[in-house]
Amino acid sequence: MGYAVITGATGGIGRAITVRLLREGWSVLLVARNSQRLTQWRQQWMTELQIRDDNRIGWLALDLQQPSSMAELQTFLCARQSSLDLVVQAAGCQHFSWLNQQTDAQLEQQLQLNLLAPLRLARMVLPLLGQNGTLVNIGSSFGEIGFPGFVPYCASKAGLAMATEALAREVGPQGPRICLLAPRATDTELNSNAVCQMNRALGNRTDTPQQVAEELMLLLTGRQTRRFIGWPEKLFVRLNRLLPSLVSRALARQWPVIYRYAHPVQSDVADVTPCLPQEETSR
Ligand SMILES: NC(=O)c1ccc[n+]([C@@H]2O[C@H](COP(=O)([O-])OP(=O)(O)OC[C@H]3O[C@@H](n4cnc5c(N)ncnc54)[C@H](OP(=O)(O)O)[C@@H]3O)[C@@H](O)[C@H]2O)c1
């Protein structure tokens, strides 16, 4: 147990992780933009979990897309003058549509919040975490499997996965533990109605945020530093590395359904020819 910073703490996965850590006796700093939601959740958890010590749950409203937010968080953490033991980077965003329909603002938001901000934050907290600390980046199975309709999101999560691996090797055994937790579809507000409907139509399984929080606890107590959640996604992740053309063929069969939900206005997909996978060389 110790002190943990959780970004995206008011989101579906961030809330489940926060509750799980609080139940285990951790003290937490909640980070997100909306201060009203931060204080509401703080109050609810203080009451529900019967927490008497005000210092167990702190909060800081920050827009992590702003580089200046890192300095604000650093000042806050240094002023606290106690050890930092865990950082969970769960803030994130997603836009589901074909790349040619994503605006510049949507591209930037996904790359900034899902990739650039976690790198900036990791750089800032590493010296504070020390050798016994742990940094967990919340990735996604879409960081391993390029999925139509999620081009910038996949790019950001793939970048985060690679950055996590590189950083773990950079800090080595003397540095903090650097981990990646990669959920599959999870029932939160991140997923638009179109995404939820598409997942149902494709038969994709959806986890609860509580299941993701349990997986985080297994990551924290185990020896692994990368954890993918759910079958058959774990299998697809491996298959995609070894035989990407097989996964491309499977996704090509699903393409009309994905297209329909990514283009809600032009929903007549009967006329749309499925996109067949291009010849791929083994990666
Ligand atoms: N849900 C899924 O299906 C799924 C699957 C795989 C991976 N993931 C990943 O899991 C993580 C958590 O996702 P979720 O499903 O819990 O999402 P969510 O419910 O939409 O929550 C997103 C959180 O991020 C915060 N946030 C958004 N923009 C921010 C900004 N600019 N600065 C600071 N905080 C910001 C939000 O609070 P404010 O709006 O108040 O800032 C909220 O707390 C994300 O990294 C996501 O990519 C999710």
PDB file of N, CA, C and O in Angstrom, residues 195-204 257 260-261:
ATOM      1  N   VAL A 195     -19.999   2.524 -31.372  1.00  0.00           N
ATOM      2  CA  VAL A 195     -18.996   1.504 -31.034  1.00  0.00           C
ATOM      3  C   VAL A 195     -19.666   0.347 -30.281  1.00  0.00           C
ATOM      4  O   VAL A 195     -19.413  -0.827 -30.567  1.00  0.00           O
ATOM      5  N   CYS A 196     -20.542   0.687 -29.333  1.00  0.00           N
ATOM      6  CA  CYS A 196     -21.226  -0.368 -28.561  1.00  0.00           C
ATOM      7  C   CYS A 196     -22.076  -1.238 -29.487  1.00  0.00           C
ATOM      8  O   CYS A 196     -22.071  -2.469 -29.388  1.00  0.00           O
ATOM      9  N   GLN A 197     -22.796  -0.572 -30.400  1.00  0.00           N
ATOM     10  CA  GLN A 197     -23.657  -1.338 -31.323  1.00  0.00           C
ATOM     11  C   GLN A 197     -22.802  -2.206 -32.247  1.00  0.00           C
ATOM     12  O   GLN A 197     -23.137  -3.356 -32.523  1.00  0.00           O
ATOM     13  N   MET A 198     -21.697  -1.647 -32.708  1.00  0.00           N
ATOM     14  CA  MET A 198     -20.820  -2.423 -33.582  1.00  0.00           C
ATOM     15  C   MET A 198     -20.277  -3.655 -32.838  1.00  0.00           C
ATOM     16  O   MET A 198     -20.270  -4.762 -33.378  1.00  0.00           O
ATOM     17  N   ASN A 199     -19.843  -3.444 -31.598  1.00  0.00           N
ATOM     18  CA  ASN A 199     -19.316  -4.577 -30.825  1.00  0.00           C
ATOM     19  C   ASN A 199     -20.367  -5.664 -30.668  1.00  0.00           C
ATOM     20  O   ASN A 199     -20.069  -6.861 -30.779  1.00  0.00           O
ATOM     21  N   ARG A 200     -21.611  -5.227 -30.421  1.00  0.00           N
ATOM     22  CA  ARG A 200     -22.683  -6.232 -30.287  1.00  0.00           C
ATOM     23  C   ARG A 200     -22.886  -6.968 -31.607  1.00  0.00           C
ATOM     24  O   ARG A 200     -22.988  -8.190 -31.649  1.00  0.00           O
ATOM     25  N   ALA A 201     -22.918  -6.190 -32.691  1.00  0.00           N
ATOM     26  CA  ALA A 201     -23.157  -6.801 -34.006  1.00  0.00           C
ATOM     27  C   ALA A 201     -22.034  -7.778 -34.380  1.00  0.00           C
ATOM     28  O   ALA A 201     -22.280  -8.790 -35.030  1.00  0.00           O
ATOM     29  N   LEU A 202     -20.825  -7.480 -33.973  1.00  0.00           N
ATOM     30  CA  LEU A 202     -19.683  -8.339 -34.313  1.00  0.00           C
ATOM     31  C   LEU A 202     -19.503  -9.485 -33.303  1.00  0.00           C
ATOM     32  O   LEU A 202     -18.672 -10.358 -33.502  1.00  0.00           O
ATOM     33  N   GLY A 203     -20.257  -9.423 -32.220  1.00  0.00           N
ATOM     34  CA  GLY A 203     -20.112 -10.447 -31.180  1.00  0.00           C
ATOM     35  C   GLY A 203     -18.858 -10.247 -30.343  1.00  0.00           C
ATOM     36  O   GLY A 203     -18.381 -11.185 -29.702  1.00  0.00           O
ATOM     37  N   ASN A 204     -18.319  -9.024 -30.335  1.00  0.00           N
ATOM     38  CA  ASN A 204     -17.129  -8.743 -29.512  1.00  0.00           C
ATOM     39  C   ASN A 204     -17.524  -8.682 -28.040  1.00  0.00           C
ATOM     40  O   ASN A 204     -18.506  -8.027 -27.692  1.00  0.00           O
ATOM     41  N   VAL A 257     -19.779  -4.479 -41.684  1.00  0.00           N
ATOM     42  CA  VAL A 257     -20.434  -4.124 -40.405  1.00  0.00           C
ATOM     43  C   VAL A 257     -19.704  -2.943 -39.771  1.00  0.00           C
ATOM     44  O   VAL A 257     -20.327  -1.968 -39.318  1.00  0.00           O
ATOM     45  N   ARG A 260     -20.483   0.229 -41.622  1.00  0.00           N
ATOM     46  CA  ARG A 260     -21.846   0.735 -41.375  1.00  0.00           C
ATOM     47  C   ARG A 260     -21.885   1.558 -40.082  1.00  0.00           C
ATOM     48  O   ARG A 260     -22.441   2.644 -40.044  1.00  0.00           O
ATOM     49  N   TYR A 261     -21.264   1.040 -39.031  1.00  0.00           N
ATOM     50  CA  TYR A 261     -21.333   1.770 -37.754  1.00  0.00           C
ATOM     51  C   TYR A 261     -20.401   2.979 -37.727  1.00  0.00           C
ATOM     52  O   TYR A 261     -20.654   3.921 -36.985  1.00  0.00           O
TER      53      TYR A 261
END
